[in-house]
Short mmCIF file of C-alpha atoms in Angstrom, two decimals:
data_model
loop_
_atom_site.label_atom_id
_atom_site.label_comp_id
_atom_site.label_asym_id
_atom_site.label_seq_id
_atom_site.Cartn_x
_atom_site.Cartn_y
_atom_site.Cartn_z
CA MET A 698 15.82 -0.54 23.41
CA GLN A 699 14.41 -2.34 20.38
CA LEU A 700 14.60 -5.68 22.21
CA LEU A 701 12.76 -4.25 25.21
CA ARG A 702 10.06 -2.81 22.96
CA SER A 703 9.67 -6.14 21.18
CA LEU A 704 9.38 -7.97 24.51
CA ALA A 705 6.78 -5.47 25.70
CA ILE A 706 4.69 -6.00 22.55
CA SER A 707 5.01 -9.77 22.88
CA THR A 708 3.88 -9.64 26.51
CA ARG A 709 0.94 -7.41 25.67
CA LEU A 710 -0.07 -9.76 22.86
CA ALA A 711 0.03 -12.76 25.18
CA ILE A 712 -2.14 -10.99 27.74
CA GLN A 713 -4.64 -9.59 25.27
CA SER A 714 -4.76 -12.54 22.87
CA PRO A 715 -7.86 -14.26 24.37
CA TRP A 716 -9.83 -11.00 24.32
CA ARG A 717 -8.71 -10.11 20.78
CA LYS A 718 -9.61 -13.58 19.48
CA LYS A 719 -13.11 -13.29 20.95
CA GLN A 720 -13.50 -9.88 19.39
CA ILE A 721 -12.49 -11.16 15.95
CA GLN A 722 -14.78 -14.16 16.34
CA ARG A 723 -17.75 -11.88 17.10
CA MET A 724 -16.88 -9.64 14.15
CA SER A 725 -16.65 -12.67 11.85
CA GLU A 726 -20.01 -14.00 13.04
CA ARG A 727 -21.54 -10.63 12.09
CA GLY A 728 -19.81 -10.72 8.71
CA GLU A 729 -17.60 -7.81 9.73
CA ALA A 730 -14.16 -9.44 9.91
CA PRO A 731 -11.25 -6.99 9.50
CA MET A 732 -9.35 -6.86 6.20
CA SER A 733 -5.65 -6.10 6.59
CA VAL A 734 -3.69 -4.83 3.58
CA LEU A 735 0.09 -4.96 3.96
CA PHE A 736 2.60 -2.91 2.02
CA TYR A 737 6.29 -3.66 1.53
CA HIS A 738 9.02 -1.95 -0.45
CA ARG A 739 12.14 -4.06 -0.81
CA VAL A 740 12.88 -7.68 0.12
CA ALA A 741 16.64 -8.29 0.22
CA ASP A 742 19.36 -9.36 2.60
CA ALA A 743 21.36 -6.13 2.45
CA PRO A 744 19.41 -3.69 4.69
CA VAL A 745 20.70 -0.45 3.22
CA ASN A 746 17.51 1.48 3.98
CA PRO A 747 14.81 1.40 6.69
CA TRP A 748 12.17 0.05 4.29
CA THR A 749 13.96 -3.24 3.56
CA ILE A 750 12.95 -6.61 5.02
CA SER A 751 15.19 -9.66 4.75
CA ASN A 752 14.29 -12.66 2.61
CA ARG A 753 14.03 -14.83 5.69
CA GLU A 754 11.68 -12.44 7.50
CA PHE A 755 9.49 -11.96 4.46
CA GLN A 756 9.20 -15.74 4.14
CA ARG A 757 8.18 -15.76 7.81
CA HIS A 758 5.52 -13.14 7.15
CA VAL A 759 4.12 -15.11 4.24
CA ASP A 760 4.05 -18.36 6.22
CA TYR A 761 2.32 -16.68 9.16
CA CYS A 762 -0.34 -15.14 6.94
CA ARG A 763 -0.93 -18.39 5.05
CA ASP A 764 -1.46 -20.21 8.35
CA ASN A 765 -3.75 -17.66 9.99
CA PHE A 766 -5.64 -15.65 7.36
CA GLU A 767 -7.51 -15.82 4.12
CA LEU A 768 -5.29 -14.25 1.46
CA ILE A 769 -7.27 -12.08 -0.95
CA SER A 770 -6.77 -9.48 -3.69
CA LEU A 771 -7.47 -5.76 -3.52
CA GLU A 772 -10.46 -6.40 -5.76
CA GLU A 773 -11.86 -8.88 -3.21
CA VAL A 774 -11.30 -6.38 -0.40
CA GLN A 775 -13.41 -3.91 -2.36
CA ARG A 776 -16.06 -6.50 -3.12
CA ARG A 777 -16.45 -7.29 0.58
CA LEU A 778 -16.64 -3.62 1.52
CA GLU A 779 -19.27 -3.01 -1.14
CA SER A 780 -21.33 -6.07 -0.23
CA GLY A 781 -21.14 -5.30 3.50
CA HIS A 782 -20.01 -8.85 4.26
CA SER A 783 -16.57 -10.02 5.37
CA PRO A 784 -16.81 -13.57 6.78
CA ARG A 785 -13.16 -14.19 7.74
CA PRO A 786 -10.12 -12.10 8.70
CA SER A 787 -8.03 -11.56 5.58
CA VAL A 788 -4.64 -10.27 4.47
CA THR A 789 -3.64 -8.70 1.17
CA PHE A 790 -0.06 -8.21 -0.02
CA THR A 791 1.09 -5.08 -1.86
CA PHE A 792 4.47 -3.54 -2.74
CA ASP A 793 5.45 0.08 -3.42
CA ASP A 794 8.21 1.70 -5.50
CA GLY A 795 9.60 -1.10 -7.72
CA TYR A 796 12.91 -2.57 -6.57
CA SER A 797 14.28 -5.21 -8.93
CA GLU A 798 15.52 -7.37 -6.04
CA ASN A 799 11.89 -8.23 -5.30
CA CYS A 800 12.05 -10.49 -8.35
CA GLU A 801 14.66 -12.71 -6.68
CA LEU A 802 12.55 -14.17 -3.85
CA ALA A 803 9.50 -12.13 -2.89
CA LEU A 804 7.48 -12.18 -6.09
CA PRO A 805 8.40 -15.77 -7.05
CA LEU A 806 7.33 -16.84 -3.54
CA LEU A 807 3.94 -15.17 -3.87
CA ILE A 808 3.49 -16.53 -7.39
CA ARG A 809 4.41 -20.06 -6.34
CA HIS A 810 1.80 -20.04 -3.57
CA ARG A 811 -0.75 -18.24 -5.77
CA ILE A 812 -1.02 -15.38 -3.28
CA PRO A 813 -2.70 -12.27 -4.75
CA CYS A 814 -0.44 -9.23 -4.87
CA THR A 815 -0.58 -5.73 -6.33
CA TYR A 816 2.81 -4.28 -7.18
CA PHE A 817 2.94 -0.48 -7.41
CA VAL A 818 5.70 1.21 -9.44
CA THR A 819 6.79 4.74 -10.33
CA THR A 820 6.77 5.03 -14.09
CA GLU A 821 9.69 7.41 -14.63
CA ASN A 822 12.06 5.33 -12.51
CA VAL A 823 11.10 2.23 -14.47
CA ARG A 824 11.30 4.00 -17.82
CA HIS A 825 14.79 5.42 -17.24
CA GLY A 826 16.19 2.96 -14.70
CA HIS A 827 16.98 5.81 -12.33
CA PRO A 828 17.39 4.99 -8.60
CA PHE A 829 14.95 6.58 -6.19
CA GLU A 830 15.80 9.97 -4.74
CA HIS A 831 15.28 8.63 -1.21
CA ASP A 832 17.99 6.02 -1.83
CA LEU A 833 20.34 8.53 -3.41
CA ARG A 834 20.04 10.67 -0.30
CA LEU A 835 21.22 7.65 1.70
CA LYS A 836 24.05 7.17 -0.83
CA HIS A 837 22.77 3.69 -1.69
CA PRO A 838 21.37 3.72 -5.25
CA LEU A 839 19.49 0.49 -5.82
CA PRO A 840 18.39 -1.26 -9.04
CA ILE A 841 14.87 -0.58 -10.30
CA ASN A 842 12.47 -2.99 -11.97
CA THR A 843 12.64 -3.12 -15.73
CA VAL A 844 9.64 -3.17 -18.02
CA GLU A 845 10.49 -6.79 -18.89
CA GLN A 846 10.39 -7.77 -15.21
CA LEU A 847 7.01 -6.11 -14.76
CA LYS A 848 5.59 -7.84 -17.82
CA ALA A 849 6.87 -11.20 -16.58
CA ALA A 850 5.35 -10.62 -13.15
CA ALA A 851 2.02 -9.60 -14.69
CA ASP A 852 2.05 -12.70 -16.90
CA SER A 853 2.47 -14.76 -13.71
CA GLY A 854 -0.51 -13.21 -11.95
CA ILE A 855 0.92 -10.17 -10.16
CA GLU A 856 -1.21 -7.06 -10.68
CA ILE A 857 0.85 -4.01 -11.61
CA GLY A 858 -0.37 -0.74 -10.12
CA LEU A 859 0.64 2.91 -10.29
CA HIS A 860 2.77 4.72 -7.70
CA THR A 861 2.74 8.01 -9.68
CA ALA A 862 5.29 9.12 -12.26
CA ASN A 863 7.96 10.51 -9.93
CA HIS A 864 7.12 9.30 -6.40
CA VAL A 865 5.60 12.72 -5.86
CA ASP A 866 4.53 14.20 -2.52
CA PHE A 867 0.96 15.31 -3.25
CA ASN A 868 1.12 17.65 -0.29
CA ARG A 869 3.43 19.76 -2.48
CA VAL A 870 1.37 19.60 -5.68
CA HIS A 871 -0.44 22.85 -6.42
CA THR A 872 -1.62 22.68 -10.04
CA VAL A 873 -3.91 20.52 -12.11
CA GLU A 874 -1.08 20.10 -14.60
CA GLU A 875 1.13 18.42 -12.00
CA LEU A 876 -1.76 16.29 -10.77
CA ASN A 877 -2.56 15.05 -14.26
CA LYS A 878 1.10 14.35 -15.03
CA GLU A 879 1.56 12.25 -11.91
CA ILE A 880 -1.69 10.28 -12.17
CA VAL A 881 -3.48 10.51 -15.52
CA GLU A 882 -0.48 10.56 -17.84
CA ALA A 883 1.47 8.13 -15.65
CA LYS A 884 -1.41 5.65 -15.75
CA SER A 885 -1.49 5.80 -19.55
CA ASN A 886 2.30 5.44 -19.76
CA LEU A 887 2.34 2.43 -17.47
CA GLU A 888 -0.43 0.74 -19.45
CA GLU A 889 1.66 1.19 -22.60
CA MET A 890 4.71 -0.27 -20.87
CA ILE A 891 3.08 -3.43 -19.55
CA GLU A 892 0.38 -3.72 -22.24
CA ARG A 893 -2.30 -4.22 -19.60
CA PRO A 894 -4.90 -2.06 -17.84
CA VAL A 895 -3.78 -0.30 -14.65
CA ARG A 896 -6.53 -0.26 -12.03
CA TYR A 897 -5.03 0.94 -8.74
CA LEU A 898 -2.95 3.83 -7.42
CA ALA A 899 -0.85 3.74 -4.24
CA VAL A 900 -0.23 7.28 -3.03
CA PRO A 901 3.46 7.88 -2.20
CA PHE A 902 3.95 8.45 1.54
CA GLY A 903 0.21 7.77 1.84
CA LEU A 904 -0.40 9.94 4.92
CA PRO A 905 -3.59 11.97 5.39
CA GLU A 906 -1.92 15.12 4.05
CA GLN A 907 -1.19 13.34 0.76
CA MET A 908 -4.69 11.82 0.55
CA ARG A 909 -6.16 15.08 -0.70
CA PRO A 910 -9.68 15.08 -2.17
CA ALA A 911 -8.54 16.14 -5.66
CA VAL A 912 -6.01 13.29 -5.72
CA ILE A 913 -8.81 10.85 -5.01
CA GLU A 914 -11.15 12.53 -7.51
CA THR A 915 -8.51 12.58 -10.25
CA ALA A 916 -7.91 8.87 -9.69
CA ARG A 917 -11.64 8.20 -10.05
CA LYS A 918 -12.05 10.28 -13.18
CA CYS A 919 -9.16 8.70 -15.08
CA GLY A 920 -10.60 5.22 -14.64
CA LEU A 921 -8.74 3.84 -11.63
CA ILE A 922 -10.95 1.67 -9.43
CA GLY A 923 -9.11 2.15 -6.14
CA ILE A 924 -6.54 4.24 -4.29
CA CYS A 925 -4.31 3.06 -1.43
CA SER A 926 -3.09 5.00 1.59
CA ALA A 927 -0.27 3.94 3.91
CA TYR A 928 -0.87 5.57 7.28
CA GLY A 929 -1.74 2.41 9.17
CA ALA A 930 -5.37 1.29 9.34
CA TYR A 931 -7.66 -1.68 8.84
CA ASN A 932 -10.40 -1.99 6.22
CA LEU A 933 -13.75 -2.47 7.93
CA ILE A 934 -17.32 -2.92 6.79
CA GLY A 935 -18.77 0.56 6.31
CA ASP A 936 -15.55 2.03 4.88
CA ASP A 937 -15.40 3.60 1.43
CA SER A 938 -14.34 0.82 -0.95
CA PHE A 939 -12.46 3.20 -3.27
CA HIS A 940 -9.97 4.10 -0.53
CA ILE A 941 -8.03 1.02 0.60
CA ARG A 942 -6.20 1.44 3.89
CA ARG A 943 -2.83 -0.25 4.45
CA PHE A 944 -0.18 -0.72 7.10
CA HIS A 945 3.49 -1.56 6.82
CA GLY A 946 4.74 -5.16 6.84
CA ASP A 947 6.98 -4.40 9.81
CA PRO A 948 10.30 -6.31 9.83
CA GLU A 949 9.97 -6.61 13.62
CA PHE A 950 7.82 -9.72 13.81
CA ASN A 951 6.07 -8.95 17.11
CA ARG A 952 4.90 -5.59 15.82
CA PHE A 953 3.77 -7.31 12.63
CA ARG A 954 1.71 -9.83 14.65
CA ASN A 955 0.37 -7.06 16.84
CA TRP A 956 -1.11 -5.25 13.84
CA LEU A 957 -2.57 -8.40 12.33
CA THR A 958 -4.15 -9.39 15.63
CA TYR A 959 -6.96 -6.87 15.30
CA ASP A 960 -6.88 -4.14 17.94
CA ASN A 961 -9.86 -1.81 17.95
CA ARG A 962 -7.84 0.87 19.76
CA LYS A 963 -5.82 1.31 16.56
CA ASN A 964 -9.05 1.73 14.64
CA LEU A 965 -10.25 4.40 17.04
CA ARG A 966 -7.03 6.35 16.50
CA ARG A 967 -7.09 6.39 12.72
CA PRO A 968 -7.02 9.94 11.34
CA THR A 969 -9.66 11.82 9.40
CA LEU A 970 -8.77 12.71 5.83
CA PRO A 971 -8.89 16.33 4.62
CA THR A 972 -12.14 17.40 3.01
CA GLU A 973 -11.28 20.86 1.63
CA ASP A 974 -8.06 22.02 -0.04
CA VAL A 975 -8.25 24.35 -3.03
CA LEU A 976 -5.65 24.01 -5.77
CA ASN A 977 -3.54 27.06 -6.53
CA ILE A 978 -4.07 27.20 -10.31
CA THR A 979 -2.88 29.95 -12.62
CA PRO A 980 -5.33 30.94 -15.40
CA GLU A 981 -3.01 29.49 -18.05
CA VAL A 982 -2.86 26.08 -16.37
CA ALA A 983 -6.59 26.08 -15.74
CA THR A 984 -7.33 26.82 -19.40
CA LYS A 985 -4.88 24.21 -20.61
CA ASN A 986 -6.45 21.53 -18.46
CA ARG A 987 -10.04 22.72 -18.99
CA GLN A 988 -10.72 22.52 -15.27
CA PRO A 989 -10.82 26.15 -14.08
CA GLN A 990 -12.92 25.32 -11.03
CA LEU A 991 -11.13 22.19 -9.86
CA ALA A 992 -10.57 22.13 -6.10
CA PHE A 993 -9.56 19.68 -3.42
CA SER A 994 -13.10 19.23 -2.20
#
């Protein structure tokens, strides 16, 4: 089944390629080239979970992107969105969670080629070295990045970002206290760990239901300059530069190429984020946090 799906995608790409290339060329001429932001989790040769890509395939992804796109940072994505000018199709690399195996090939590869990358970690897993709950459920606890590894990566040019304190599902957060713990306090804790400013937040799961307005507003107010989703979308001129849209670096190479070969039908299907969602705050929590009127709006 997977082989048939891959062949179908490859065939569709071959048929649509001339049209897609013309579309991208026209967008580039208008200064509206698409900006693709990829996210990965774990690069390793033991595929013990669905969010792992092999070393060989990740190398293939990097080579493909180097050959076909301008490789830029999250900050440059924002700059282009704010200026209203994107001259060439671009790709940006990011990672979520914080698996220590990424230090074996993936990060050294990006560092060697001077490819910008933002690496998002959950502070409590790093602090205590605890495996992720999603790996424990699969009965495959995996090693987590240490503070020393993060500092070394940052010293080599990798930007360290926040992935909350506990890989929280914001769709299940109902108080300001929880929100502050997972974003505001976690940001401060991570800055102390790596002895550097933390500028970006990647929302765990990153679907529209987690991209709640108060999450975005809390990120703004505590000094973060951008927040990343993960529901699969391009960044296009006219988009809000604070919200950076990402899609998965799919281990199936044809699906990976299909996303990177801009398809406007995907853009037309991207969801609308929630605009109203009131927090359920008890008076005690509201008083403690001095935000009695805070709402997801």
